[in-house]
Amino acid sequence: MQKAEWERDPRVSVTLRPLKYRYHYDEYGKPASDPSGKRIVIGTPQEKGVDVLCALAMVREARREEVDLVILAAQDTDLIPALDEALLLGTAKIETFSWYEPNKPHGRQQLRPSVRQIWNTRLRHTDFLNCRDTTDYS
């Protein structure tokens, strides 16, 4: 439902990634089940491949002739090589934004590319709250 709602805007394309689960195994190495027969999950599900999708999308968009600005909203330093690549293309302007809390100046930092400095917009907690999607999609 949420994907369909967001994609009503023709500028939006949502790519879903499957979640990965860790399961509990019994003493014989077989997946353990609860009384209802469902496999027992350990911990919280993990997203896999999202950072790679972001990296590919950033470089792909930076290469498009009709795109003049790409904004990367991420804190993952694994994206720096892709950020460098997009900058080296020299086609689109690249900017980032990061969450910033004045009382935690050494907390979440902006991504810093290796090839040159770029503009980073710092958003505070109130900005985060203002941009959340609070729609109930159930």
mmCIF file with all atom_site columns, C-alpha atoms in Angstrom, residues 4 8-9 15 18 22 28 30-32 38 43 72 74 92 116 118 122 127:
data_model
loop_
_atom_site.group_PDB
_atom_site.id
_atom_site.type_symbol
_atom_site.label_atom_id
_atom_site.label_alt_id
_atom_site.label_comp_id
_atom_site.label_asym_id
_atom_site.label_entity_id
_atom_site.label_seq_id
_atom_site.pdbx_PDB_ins_code
_atom_site.Cartn_x
_atom_site.Cartn_y
_atom_site.Cartn_z
_atom_site.occupancy
_atom_site.B_iso_or_equiv
_atom_site.pdbx_formal_charge
_atom_site.auth_seq_id
_atom_site.auth_comp_id
_atom_site.auth_asym_id
_atom_site.auth_atom_id
_atom_site.pdbx_PDB_model_num
ATOM 1  C CA . ALA A 1 4   ? 1.599  2.311   -4.396  1.00 0.00 ? 4   ALA A CA 1
ATOM 2  C CA . ARG A 1 8   ? 1.352  7.966   -7.442  1.00 0.00 ? 8   ARG A CA 1
ATOM 3  C CA . ASP A 1 9   ? 3.907  10.732  -7.900  1.00 0.00 ? 9   ASP A CA 1
ATOM 4  C CA . THR A 1 15  ? 12.547 -0.427  -4.939  1.00 0.00 ? 15  THR A CA 1
ATOM 5  C CA . PRO A 1 18  ? 13.617 -8.522  0.990   1.00 0.00 ? 18  PRO A CA 1
ATOM 6  C CA . ARG A 1 22  ? 18.290 -15.198 11.456  1.00 0.00 ? 22  ARG A CA 1
ATOM 7  C CA . TYR A 1 28  ? 20.061 -31.318 15.763  1.00 0.00 ? 28  TYR A CA 1
ATOM 8  C CA . LYS A 1 30  ? 17.200 -28.124 12.222  1.00 0.00 ? 30  LYS A CA 1
ATOM 9  C CA . PRO A 1 31  ? 15.125 -24.917 12.228  1.00 0.00 ? 31  PRO A CA 1
ATOM 10 C CA . ALA A 1 32  ? 13.254 -24.624 15.528  1.00 0.00 ? 32  ALA A CA 1
ATOM 11 C CA . LYS A 1 38  ? 6.358  -20.825 12.797  1.00 0.00 ? 38  LYS A CA 1
ATOM 12 C CA . GLY A 1 43  ? 16.909 -10.578 16.618  1.00 0.00 ? 43  GLY A CA 1
ATOM 13 C CA . LEU A 1 72  ? 22.370 11.906  -1.203  1.00 0.00 ? 72  LEU A CA 1
ATOM 14 C CA . ALA A 1 74  ? 22.687 8.903   3.910   1.00 0.00 ? 74  ALA A CA 1
ATOM 15 C CA . ALA A 1 92  ? 25.524 16.715  -12.107 1.00 0.00 ? 92  ALA A CA 1
ATOM 16 C CA . ARG A 1 116 ? 36.667 17.304  -3.362  1.00 0.00 ? 116 ARG A CA 1
ATOM 17 C CA . ILE A 1 118 ? 30.711 19.316  -1.493  1.00 0.00 ? 118 ILE A CA 1
ATOM 18 C CA . ARG A 1 122 ? 22.608 19.651  8.340   1.00 0.00 ? 122 ARG A CA 1
ATOM 19 C CA . ASP A 1 127 ? 13.591 18.716  10.721  1.00 0.00 ? 127 ASP A CA 1
#
